[in-house]
Short mmCIF file of C-alpha atoms in Angstrom, two decimals:
data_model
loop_
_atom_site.label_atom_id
_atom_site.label_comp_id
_atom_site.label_asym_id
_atom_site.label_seq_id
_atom_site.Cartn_x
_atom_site.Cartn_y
_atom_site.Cartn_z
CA UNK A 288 91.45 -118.32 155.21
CA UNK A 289 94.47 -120.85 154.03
CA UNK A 290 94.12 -121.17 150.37
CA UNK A 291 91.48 -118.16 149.40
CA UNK A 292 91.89 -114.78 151.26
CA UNK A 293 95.08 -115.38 152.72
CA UNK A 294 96.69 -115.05 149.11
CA UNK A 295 96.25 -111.53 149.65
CA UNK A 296 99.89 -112.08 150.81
CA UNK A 297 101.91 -113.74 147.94
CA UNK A 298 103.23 -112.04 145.39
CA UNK A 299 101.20 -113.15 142.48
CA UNK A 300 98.42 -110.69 143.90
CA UNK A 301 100.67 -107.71 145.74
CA UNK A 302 102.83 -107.19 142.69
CA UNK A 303 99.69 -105.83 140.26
CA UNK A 304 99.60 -103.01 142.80
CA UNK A 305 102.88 -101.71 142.51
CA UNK A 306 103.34 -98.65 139.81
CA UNK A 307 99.77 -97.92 140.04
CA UNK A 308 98.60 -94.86 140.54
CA UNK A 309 95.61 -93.84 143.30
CA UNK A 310 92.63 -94.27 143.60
CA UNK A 311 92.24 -97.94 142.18
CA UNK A 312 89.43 -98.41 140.50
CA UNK A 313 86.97 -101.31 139.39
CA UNK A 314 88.78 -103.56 137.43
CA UNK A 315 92.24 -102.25 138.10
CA UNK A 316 93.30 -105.12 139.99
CA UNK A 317 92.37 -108.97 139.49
CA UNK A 318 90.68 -110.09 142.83
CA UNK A 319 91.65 -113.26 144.41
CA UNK A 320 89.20 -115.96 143.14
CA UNK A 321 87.16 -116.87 145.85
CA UNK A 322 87.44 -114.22 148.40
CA UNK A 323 85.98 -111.34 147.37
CA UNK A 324 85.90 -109.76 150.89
CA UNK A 325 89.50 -110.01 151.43
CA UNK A 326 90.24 -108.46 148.14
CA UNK A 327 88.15 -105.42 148.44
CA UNK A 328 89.77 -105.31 151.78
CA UNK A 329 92.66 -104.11 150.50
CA UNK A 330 91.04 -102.04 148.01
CA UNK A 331 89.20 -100.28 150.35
CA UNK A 332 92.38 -99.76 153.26
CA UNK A 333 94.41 -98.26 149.92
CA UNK A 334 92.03 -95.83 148.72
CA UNK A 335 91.55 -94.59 152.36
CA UNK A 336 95.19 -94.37 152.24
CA UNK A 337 94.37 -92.42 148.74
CA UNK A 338 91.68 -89.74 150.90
CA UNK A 339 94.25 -89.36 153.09
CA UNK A 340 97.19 -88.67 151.08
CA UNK A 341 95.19 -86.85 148.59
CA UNK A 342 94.14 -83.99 151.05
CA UNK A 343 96.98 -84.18 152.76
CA UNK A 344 95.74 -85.25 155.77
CA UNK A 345 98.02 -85.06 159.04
CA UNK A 346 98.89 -88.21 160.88
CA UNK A 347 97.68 -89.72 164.38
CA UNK A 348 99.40 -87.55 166.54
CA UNK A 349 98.98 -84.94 164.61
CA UNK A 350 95.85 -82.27 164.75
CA UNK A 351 93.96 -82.53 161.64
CA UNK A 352 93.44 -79.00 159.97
CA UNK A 353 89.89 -77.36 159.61
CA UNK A 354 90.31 -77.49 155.82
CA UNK A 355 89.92 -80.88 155.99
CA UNK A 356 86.62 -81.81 157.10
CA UNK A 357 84.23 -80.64 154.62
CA UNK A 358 82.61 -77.43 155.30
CA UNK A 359 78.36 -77.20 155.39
CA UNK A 360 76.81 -75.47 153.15
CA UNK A 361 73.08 -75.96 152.62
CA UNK A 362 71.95 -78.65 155.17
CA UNK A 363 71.59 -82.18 154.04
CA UNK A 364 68.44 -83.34 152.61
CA UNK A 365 68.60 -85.31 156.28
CA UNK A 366 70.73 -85.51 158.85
CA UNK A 367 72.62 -88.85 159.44
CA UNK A 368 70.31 -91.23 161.42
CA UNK A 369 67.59 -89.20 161.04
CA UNK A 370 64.27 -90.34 159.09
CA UNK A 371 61.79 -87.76 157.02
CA UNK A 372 58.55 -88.49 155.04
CA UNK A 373 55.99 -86.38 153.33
CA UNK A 374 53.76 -88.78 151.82
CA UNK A 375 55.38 -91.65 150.28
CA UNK A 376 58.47 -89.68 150.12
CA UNK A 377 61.25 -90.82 152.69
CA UNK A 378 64.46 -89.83 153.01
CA UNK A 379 67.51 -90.15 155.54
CA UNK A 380 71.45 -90.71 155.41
CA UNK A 381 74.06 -92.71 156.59
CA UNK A 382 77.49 -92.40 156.99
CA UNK A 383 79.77 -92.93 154.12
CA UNK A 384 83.43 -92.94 153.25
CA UNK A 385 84.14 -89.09 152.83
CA UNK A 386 80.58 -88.31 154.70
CA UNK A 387 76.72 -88.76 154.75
CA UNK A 388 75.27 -90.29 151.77
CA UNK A 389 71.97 -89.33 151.77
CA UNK A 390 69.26 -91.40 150.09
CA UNK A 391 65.37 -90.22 149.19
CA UNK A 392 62.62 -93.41 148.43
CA UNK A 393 59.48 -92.89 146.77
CA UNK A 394 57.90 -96.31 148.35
CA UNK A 395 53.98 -97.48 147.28
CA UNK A 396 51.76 -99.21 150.42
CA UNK A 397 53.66 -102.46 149.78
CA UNK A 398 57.26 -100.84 150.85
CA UNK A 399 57.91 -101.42 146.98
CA UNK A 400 60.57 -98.71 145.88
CA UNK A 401 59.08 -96.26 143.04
CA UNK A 402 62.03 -94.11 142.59
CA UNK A 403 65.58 -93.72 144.36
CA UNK A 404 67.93 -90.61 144.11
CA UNK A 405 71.09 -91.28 146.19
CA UNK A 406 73.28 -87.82 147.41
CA UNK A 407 72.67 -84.34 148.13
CA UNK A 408 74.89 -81.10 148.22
CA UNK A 409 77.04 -82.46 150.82
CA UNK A 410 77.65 -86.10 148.99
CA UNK A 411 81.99 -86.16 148.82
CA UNK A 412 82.28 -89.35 147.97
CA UNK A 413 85.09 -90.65 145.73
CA UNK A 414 85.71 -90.44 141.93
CA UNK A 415 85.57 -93.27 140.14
CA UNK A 416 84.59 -95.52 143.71
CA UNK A 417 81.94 -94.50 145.73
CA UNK A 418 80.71 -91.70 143.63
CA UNK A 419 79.40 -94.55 141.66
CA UNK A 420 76.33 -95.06 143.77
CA UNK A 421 74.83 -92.13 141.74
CA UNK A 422 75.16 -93.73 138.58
CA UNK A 423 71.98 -95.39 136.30
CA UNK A 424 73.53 -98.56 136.49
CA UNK A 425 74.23 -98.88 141.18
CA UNK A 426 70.31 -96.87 141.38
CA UNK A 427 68.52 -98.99 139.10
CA UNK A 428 69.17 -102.29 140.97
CA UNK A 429 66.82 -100.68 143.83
CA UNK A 430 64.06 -99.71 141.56
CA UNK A 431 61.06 -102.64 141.86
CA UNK A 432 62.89 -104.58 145.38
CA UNK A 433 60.68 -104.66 148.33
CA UNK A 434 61.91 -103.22 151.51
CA UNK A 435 63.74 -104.64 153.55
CA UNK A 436 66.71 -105.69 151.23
CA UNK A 437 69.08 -108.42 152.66
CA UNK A 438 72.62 -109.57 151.53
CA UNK A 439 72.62 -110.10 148.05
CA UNK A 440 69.76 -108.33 146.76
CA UNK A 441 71.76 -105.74 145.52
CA UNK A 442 75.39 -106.08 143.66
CA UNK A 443 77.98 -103.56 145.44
CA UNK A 444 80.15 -101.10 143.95
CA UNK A 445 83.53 -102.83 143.49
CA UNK A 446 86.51 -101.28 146.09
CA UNK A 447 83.34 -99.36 147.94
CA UNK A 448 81.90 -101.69 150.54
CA UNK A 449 81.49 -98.48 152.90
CA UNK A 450 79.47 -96.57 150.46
CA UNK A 451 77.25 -99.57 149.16
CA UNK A 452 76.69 -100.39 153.26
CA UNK A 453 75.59 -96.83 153.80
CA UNK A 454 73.11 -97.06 150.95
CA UNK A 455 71.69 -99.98 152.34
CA UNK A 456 71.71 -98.78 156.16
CA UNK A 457 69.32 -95.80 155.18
CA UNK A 458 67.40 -97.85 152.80
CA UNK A 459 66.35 -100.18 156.16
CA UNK A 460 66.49 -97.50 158.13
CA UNK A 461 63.58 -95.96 155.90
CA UNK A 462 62.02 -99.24 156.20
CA UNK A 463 62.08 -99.17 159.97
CA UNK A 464 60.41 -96.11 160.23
CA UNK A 465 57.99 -96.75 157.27
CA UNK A 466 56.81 -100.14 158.53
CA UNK A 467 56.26 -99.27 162.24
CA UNK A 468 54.67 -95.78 160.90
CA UNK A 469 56.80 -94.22 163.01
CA UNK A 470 59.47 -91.82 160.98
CA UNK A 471 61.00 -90.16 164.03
CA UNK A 472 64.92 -90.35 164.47
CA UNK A 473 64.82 -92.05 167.79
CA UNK A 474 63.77 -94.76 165.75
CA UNK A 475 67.00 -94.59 163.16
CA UNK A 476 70.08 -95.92 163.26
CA UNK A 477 71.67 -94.68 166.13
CA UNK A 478 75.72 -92.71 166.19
CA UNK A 479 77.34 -95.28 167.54
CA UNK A 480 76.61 -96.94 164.25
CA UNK A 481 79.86 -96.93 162.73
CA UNK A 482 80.22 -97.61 159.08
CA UNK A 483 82.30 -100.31 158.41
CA UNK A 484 83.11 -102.92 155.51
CA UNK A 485 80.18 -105.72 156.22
CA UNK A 486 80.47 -107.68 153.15
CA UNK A 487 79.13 -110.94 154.17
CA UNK A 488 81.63 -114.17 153.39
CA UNK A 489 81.09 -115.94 150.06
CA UNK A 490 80.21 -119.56 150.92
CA UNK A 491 83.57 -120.92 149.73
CA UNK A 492 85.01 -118.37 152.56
CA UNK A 493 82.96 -119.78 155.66
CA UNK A 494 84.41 -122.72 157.67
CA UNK A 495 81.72 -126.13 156.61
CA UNK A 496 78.97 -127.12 158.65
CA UNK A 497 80.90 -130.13 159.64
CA UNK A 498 83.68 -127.74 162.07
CA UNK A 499 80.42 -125.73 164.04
CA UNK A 500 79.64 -127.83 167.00
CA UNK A 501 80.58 -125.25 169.60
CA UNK A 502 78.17 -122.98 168.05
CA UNK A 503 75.26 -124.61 169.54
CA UNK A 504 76.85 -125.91 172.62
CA UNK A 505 76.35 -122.19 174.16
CA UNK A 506 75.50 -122.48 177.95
CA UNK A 507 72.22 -122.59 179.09
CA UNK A 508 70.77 -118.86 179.20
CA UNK A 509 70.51 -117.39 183.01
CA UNK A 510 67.20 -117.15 184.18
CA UNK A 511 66.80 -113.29 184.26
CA UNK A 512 67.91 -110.92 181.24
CA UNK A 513 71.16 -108.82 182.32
CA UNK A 514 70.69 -105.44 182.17
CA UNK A 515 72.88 -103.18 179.93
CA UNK A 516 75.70 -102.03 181.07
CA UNK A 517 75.69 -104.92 183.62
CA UNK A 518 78.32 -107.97 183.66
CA UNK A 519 77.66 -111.48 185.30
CA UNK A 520 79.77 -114.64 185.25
CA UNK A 521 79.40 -118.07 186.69
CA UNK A 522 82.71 -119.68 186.67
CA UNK A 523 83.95 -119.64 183.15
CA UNK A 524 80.57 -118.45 181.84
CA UNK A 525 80.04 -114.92 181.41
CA UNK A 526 77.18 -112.54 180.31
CA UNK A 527 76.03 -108.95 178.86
CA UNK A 528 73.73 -107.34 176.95
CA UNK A 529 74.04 -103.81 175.26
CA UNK A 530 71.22 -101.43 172.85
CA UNK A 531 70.47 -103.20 169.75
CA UNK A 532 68.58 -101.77 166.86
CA UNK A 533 65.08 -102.94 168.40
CA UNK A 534 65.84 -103.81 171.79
CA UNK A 535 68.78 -105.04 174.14
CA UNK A 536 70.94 -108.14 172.82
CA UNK A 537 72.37 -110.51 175.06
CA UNK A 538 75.63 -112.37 174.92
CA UNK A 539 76.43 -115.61 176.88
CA UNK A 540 79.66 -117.06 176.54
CA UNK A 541 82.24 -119.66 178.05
CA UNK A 542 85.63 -118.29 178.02
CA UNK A 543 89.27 -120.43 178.64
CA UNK A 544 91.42 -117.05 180.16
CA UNK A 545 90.35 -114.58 177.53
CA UNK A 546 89.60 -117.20 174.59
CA UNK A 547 85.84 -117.58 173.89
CA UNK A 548 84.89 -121.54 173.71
CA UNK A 549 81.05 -120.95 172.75
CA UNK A 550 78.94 -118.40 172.78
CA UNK A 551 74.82 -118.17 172.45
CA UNK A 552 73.40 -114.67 171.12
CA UNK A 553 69.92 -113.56 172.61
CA UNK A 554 67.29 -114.17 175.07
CA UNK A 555 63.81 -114.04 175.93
CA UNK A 556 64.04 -109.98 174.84
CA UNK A 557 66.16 -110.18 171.36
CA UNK A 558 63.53 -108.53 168.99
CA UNK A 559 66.12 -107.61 165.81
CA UNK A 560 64.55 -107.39 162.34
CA UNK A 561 64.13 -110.49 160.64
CA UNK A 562 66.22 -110.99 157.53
CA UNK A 563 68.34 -108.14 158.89
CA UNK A 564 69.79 -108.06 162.97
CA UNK A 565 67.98 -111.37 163.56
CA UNK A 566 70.97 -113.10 161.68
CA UNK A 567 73.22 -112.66 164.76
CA UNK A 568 70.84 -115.74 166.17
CA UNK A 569 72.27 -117.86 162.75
CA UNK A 570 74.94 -120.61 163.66
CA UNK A 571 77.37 -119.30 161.44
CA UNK A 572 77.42 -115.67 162.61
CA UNK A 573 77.92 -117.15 165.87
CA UNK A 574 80.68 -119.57 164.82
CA UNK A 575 82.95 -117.09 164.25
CA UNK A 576 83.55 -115.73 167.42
CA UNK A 577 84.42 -119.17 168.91
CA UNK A 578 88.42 -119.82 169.49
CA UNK A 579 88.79 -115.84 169.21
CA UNK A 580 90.58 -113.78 172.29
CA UNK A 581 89.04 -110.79 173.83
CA UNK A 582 88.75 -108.17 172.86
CA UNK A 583 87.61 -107.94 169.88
CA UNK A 584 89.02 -105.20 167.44
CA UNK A 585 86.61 -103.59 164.03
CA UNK A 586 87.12 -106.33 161.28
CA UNK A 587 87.90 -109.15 163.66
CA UNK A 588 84.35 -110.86 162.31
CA UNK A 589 82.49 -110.44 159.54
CA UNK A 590 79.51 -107.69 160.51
CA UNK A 591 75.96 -108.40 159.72
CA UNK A 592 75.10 -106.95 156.32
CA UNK A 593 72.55 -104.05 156.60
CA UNK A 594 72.89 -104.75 160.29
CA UNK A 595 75.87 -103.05 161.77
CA UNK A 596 73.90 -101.64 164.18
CA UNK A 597 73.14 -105.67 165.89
CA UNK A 598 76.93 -106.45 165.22
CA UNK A 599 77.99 -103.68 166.93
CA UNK A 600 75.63 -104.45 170.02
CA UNK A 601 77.28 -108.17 170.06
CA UNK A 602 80.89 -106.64 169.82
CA UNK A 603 79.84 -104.47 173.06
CA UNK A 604 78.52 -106.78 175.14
CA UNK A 605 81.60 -108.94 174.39
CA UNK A 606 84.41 -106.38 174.89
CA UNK A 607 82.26 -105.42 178.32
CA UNK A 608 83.26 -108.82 179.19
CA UNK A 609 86.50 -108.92 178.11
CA UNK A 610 86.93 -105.86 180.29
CA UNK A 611 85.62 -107.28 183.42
CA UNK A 612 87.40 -110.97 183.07
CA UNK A 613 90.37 -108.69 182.64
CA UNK A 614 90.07 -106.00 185.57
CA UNK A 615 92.78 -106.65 188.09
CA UNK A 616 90.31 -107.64 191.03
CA UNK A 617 89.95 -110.95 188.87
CA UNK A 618 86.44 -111.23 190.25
CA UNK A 619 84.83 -114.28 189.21
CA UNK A 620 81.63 -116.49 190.62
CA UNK A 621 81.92 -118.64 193.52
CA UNK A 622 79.83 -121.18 195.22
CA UNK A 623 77.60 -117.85 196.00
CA UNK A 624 76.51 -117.55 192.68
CA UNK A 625 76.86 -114.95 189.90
CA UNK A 626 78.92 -111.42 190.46
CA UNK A 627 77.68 -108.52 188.82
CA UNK A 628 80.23 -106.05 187.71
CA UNK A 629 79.35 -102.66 186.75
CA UNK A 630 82.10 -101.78 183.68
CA UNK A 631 80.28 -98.35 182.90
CA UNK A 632 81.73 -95.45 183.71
CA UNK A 633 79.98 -93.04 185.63
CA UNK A 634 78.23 -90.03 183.13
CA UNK A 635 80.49 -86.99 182.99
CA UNK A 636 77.73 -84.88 185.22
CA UNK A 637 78.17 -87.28 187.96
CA UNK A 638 81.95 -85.87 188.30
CA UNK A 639 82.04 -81.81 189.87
CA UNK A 640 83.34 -79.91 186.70
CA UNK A 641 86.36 -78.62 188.90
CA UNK A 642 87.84 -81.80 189.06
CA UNK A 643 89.04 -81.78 185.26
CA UNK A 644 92.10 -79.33 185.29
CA UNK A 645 91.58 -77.10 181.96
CA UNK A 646 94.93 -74.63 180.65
CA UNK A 647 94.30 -72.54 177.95
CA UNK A 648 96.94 -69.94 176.06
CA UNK A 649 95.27 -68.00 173.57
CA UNK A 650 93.00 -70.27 171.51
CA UNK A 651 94.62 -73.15 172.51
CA UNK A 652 92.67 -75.26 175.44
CA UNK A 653 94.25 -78.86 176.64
CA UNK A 654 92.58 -81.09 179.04
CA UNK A 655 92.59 -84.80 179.88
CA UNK A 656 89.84 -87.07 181.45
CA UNK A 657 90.45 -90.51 182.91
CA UNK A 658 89.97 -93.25 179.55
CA UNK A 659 90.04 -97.03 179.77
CA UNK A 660 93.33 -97.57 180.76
CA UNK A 661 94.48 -93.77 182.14
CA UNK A 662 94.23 -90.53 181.44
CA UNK A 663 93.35 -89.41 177.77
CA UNK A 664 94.76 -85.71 176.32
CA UNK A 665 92.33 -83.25 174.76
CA UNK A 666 94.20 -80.36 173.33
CA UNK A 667 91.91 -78.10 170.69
CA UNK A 668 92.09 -74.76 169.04
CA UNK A 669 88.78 -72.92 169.08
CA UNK A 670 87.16 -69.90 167.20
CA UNK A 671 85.05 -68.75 169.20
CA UNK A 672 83.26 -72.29 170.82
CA UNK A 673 84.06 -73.98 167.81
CA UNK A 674 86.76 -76.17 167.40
CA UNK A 675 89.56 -75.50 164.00
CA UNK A 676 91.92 -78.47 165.39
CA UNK A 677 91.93 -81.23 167.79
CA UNK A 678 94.47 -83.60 168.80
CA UNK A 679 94.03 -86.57 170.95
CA UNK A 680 96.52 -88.27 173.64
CA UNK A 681 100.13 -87.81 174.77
CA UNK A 682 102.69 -89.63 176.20
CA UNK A 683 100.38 -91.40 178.67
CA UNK A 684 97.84 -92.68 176.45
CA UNK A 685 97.32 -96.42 177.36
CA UNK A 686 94.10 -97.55 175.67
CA UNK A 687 93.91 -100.85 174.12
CA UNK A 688 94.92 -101.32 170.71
CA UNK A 689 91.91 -102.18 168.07
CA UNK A 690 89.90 -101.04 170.57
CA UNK A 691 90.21 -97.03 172.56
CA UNK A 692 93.21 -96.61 170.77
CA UNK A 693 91.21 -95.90 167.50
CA UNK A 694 90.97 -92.28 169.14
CA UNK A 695 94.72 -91.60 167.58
CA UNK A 696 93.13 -92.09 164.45
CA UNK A 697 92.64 -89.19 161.96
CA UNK A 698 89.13 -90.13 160.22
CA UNK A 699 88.00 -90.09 164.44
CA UNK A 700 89.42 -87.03 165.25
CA UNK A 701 88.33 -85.06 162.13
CA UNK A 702 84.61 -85.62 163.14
CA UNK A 703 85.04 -82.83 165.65
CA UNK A 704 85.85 -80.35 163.50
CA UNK A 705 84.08 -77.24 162.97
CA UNK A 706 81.86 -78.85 165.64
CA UNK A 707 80.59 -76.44 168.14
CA UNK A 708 80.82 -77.19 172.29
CA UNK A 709 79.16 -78.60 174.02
CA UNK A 710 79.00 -81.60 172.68
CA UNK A 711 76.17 -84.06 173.25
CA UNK A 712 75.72 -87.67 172.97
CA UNK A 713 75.13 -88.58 169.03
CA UNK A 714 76.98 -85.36 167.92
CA UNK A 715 80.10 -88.14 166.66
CA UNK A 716 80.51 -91.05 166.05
CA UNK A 717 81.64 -93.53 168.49
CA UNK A 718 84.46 -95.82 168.98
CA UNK A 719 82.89 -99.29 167.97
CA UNK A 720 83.58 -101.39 171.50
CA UNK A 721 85.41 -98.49 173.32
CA UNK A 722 82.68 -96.50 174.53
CA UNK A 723 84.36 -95.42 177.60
CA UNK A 724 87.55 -93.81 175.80
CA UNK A 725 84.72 -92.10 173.32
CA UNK A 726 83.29 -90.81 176.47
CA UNK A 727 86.31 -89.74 178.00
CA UNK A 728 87.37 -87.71 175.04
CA UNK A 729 83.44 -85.63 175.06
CA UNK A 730 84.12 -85.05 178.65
CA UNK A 731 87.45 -83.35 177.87
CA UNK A 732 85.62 -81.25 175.80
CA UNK A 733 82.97 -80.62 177.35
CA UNK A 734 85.19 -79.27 180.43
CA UNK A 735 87.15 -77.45 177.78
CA UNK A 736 83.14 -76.04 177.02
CA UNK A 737 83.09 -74.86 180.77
CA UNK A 738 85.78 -72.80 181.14
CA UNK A 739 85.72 -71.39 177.63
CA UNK A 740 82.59 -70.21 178.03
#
């Protein structure tokens, strides 16, 4: 925004960084006064800069080495997304910035929290940042609160937005579980829940009241849900649902080309938690799509806090639509009504394994299966059936940028280390709105799985 986060550019506020050494920490630099989330923008993009420098990671096109993804030793107290309770003892993890952050709750009948401990043998976050959220003074704040917490109810640990949000994803995801009496892990967050800085804007950041017309000027809903996975336009309207955190969320919106004009967020199904994924029904989550061009990249809107799960849904359904009202057929509706376009791809069983070429010399295996926008490169080294290295694309990777193109990056590719094939759906994390080039890189794999076997 002129005149708040968009000082992040002058001098004034670039120049404290320079002769500092990494990582920054609380208090080394002065944010800008009334944008908060810009600030620890930055803060968090250097010190990611920091993990990667500091262990020497490799870049994009590069394979990362097996010595940098941490190795498991005991097993963590729970797996990410999973939820565990003996008595009124629940625990669970979420991602974090250097990997899972696991959290244990004593809770009473009341979903009061007795007790919190935060991290377990395989907690790696940073000195001085995210290692914070084991200290007295981050715990304490939890101690007495009433499940679920919302935005606000708990101050976050300056420059570490990602590990605050993952303390606060399994803290609701324990309340999910605890309030429907249900602790099971289909019930937890899910893998395509990818961590991400969801701050939510300061008032002084958000546009006033006075400039949201559009947000309620959504077209009218269509008289039967859309299925997920399922695109339908009428004219310039367009809609899609995709898997929330409780149930499907629809999207509806009016687009000029590839420029959404409004948009309206749920139907007759939406069934999000209140206080948590229920704020993507709030004006001024919606207003902030309106006026921006498909598709929409990770930070281009502010994510739902303690809700990524909802935002991610709504970012979905939208970039499914972008990639229909982009597809070279240009289908659109016509006097006959509605088209339904399937953007999907088929699952990789549907395809005979022998289509996917697979070359192998020595413990090196490369493969490629159709992405997006053409073919995307698998090439791994492998011990056995596990892989030591992986590098993604070559010169004919064409996926979008913001969106499948994330699969050049090194924090994506480093998930598959000293992972064992086959690999099944959950086993990594996504590609937030690129599901299909996600898919397209476990079906390399998983062909690569095939004939290594």
């Amino acid at each position: 925004t002129d005149g708040l986060g968009a000082k992040a550019k002058d001098a004034e506020f670039t120049d404290q960084f320079v002769g500092k050494t990494l990582p920054l920490k609380d208090g080394d630099i002065d944010a800008i006064s009334g944008a908060t989330i810009t600030t620890n923008a930055v803060l968090d993009a250097v010190n990611a800069i920091y993990e990667a420098a500091g262990n020497g990671a490799a870049e994009a096109t590069d394979a990362p080495a097996a010595s940098d993804a941490p190795e498991a030793t005991e097993a963590p107290v729970a797996a990410i997304g999973e939820v565990a309770h003996e008595g009124a003892v629940w625990t669970t993890a979420a991602q974090g910035f250097a990997g899972p952050v696991a959290v244990t709750l004593t809770l009473d009948d009341s979903l009061t929290i007795q007790s919190i401990e935060i991290g377990d043998d395989q907690f790696a976050e940073t000195d001085g940042l995210g290692a914070k959220a084991k200290d007295a003074e981050f715990t304490d704040q939890f101690v007495g609160k009433t499940l679920p917490l919302k935005d606000g109810d708990i101050d976050a640990i300056s420059g570490a937005t990602i590990t605050t949000n993952a303390v606060l994803d399994a803290v609701n995801a324990i309340y999910e579980a605890a309030d429907t009496g249900a602790p099971e892990a289909t019930e937890a967050p899910a893998a395509a829940d990818v961590p991400e800085a969801t701050e939510a804007p300061a008032a002084t950041d958000a546009p006033e009241t006075t400039e949201a017309p559009e947000a309620t000027e959504a077209p009218a809903a269509t008289d039967a849900p859309v299925a997920e996975g399922e695109v339908v336009n009428e004219g310039t309207v367009w809609s899609a649902s995709a898997q929330g955190f409780a149930g499907p969320v629809a999207v509806q919106v009016t687009l000029d080309g590839l420029t959404i004009k409004s948009i309206k967020i749920g139907d007759d199904q939406f069934a999000e938690t209140d206080g948590l994924g229920a704020k993507a029904l709030d004006p001024m989550f919606q207003l902030q799509f309106v006026d921006k061009t498909l598709p929409l990249a990770d930070g281009d809107v502010e994510a739902i806090s303690g809700a990524t799960i909802t935002t991610n849904a709504v970012l979905e359904a939208l970039n499914a639509i972008y990639e229909a009202a982009s597809a070279e057929t240009g289908v659109i509706g016509g006097a006959d009504g509605p088209t339904a376009i399937y953007v999907t791809e088929p699952e990789a069983t549907d395809e005979p394994e022998d289509s996917i070429e697979v070359t192998n010399e020595g413990t090196v295996w490369l493969t490629s299966a159709q992405g997006f926008a053409g073919p995307v490169a698998v090439q791994v080294t492998l011990d056995g059936l596990t892989i030591k290295s992986i590098k993604i694309g070559d010169d004919q990777f064409a996926e979008t940028d913001g969106l499948g193109a994330n699969a050049l990056d090194p924090m994506f590719q480093l998930q598959f280390v000293d992972k064992t094939l086959p690999l099944a759906e959950g086993d990594v994390e996504a590609i937030s709105g690129a599901t299909i080039t996600t898919d397209a890189v476990l079906s390399a794999l998983n062909a690569i799985y095939e004939a290594a076997k």
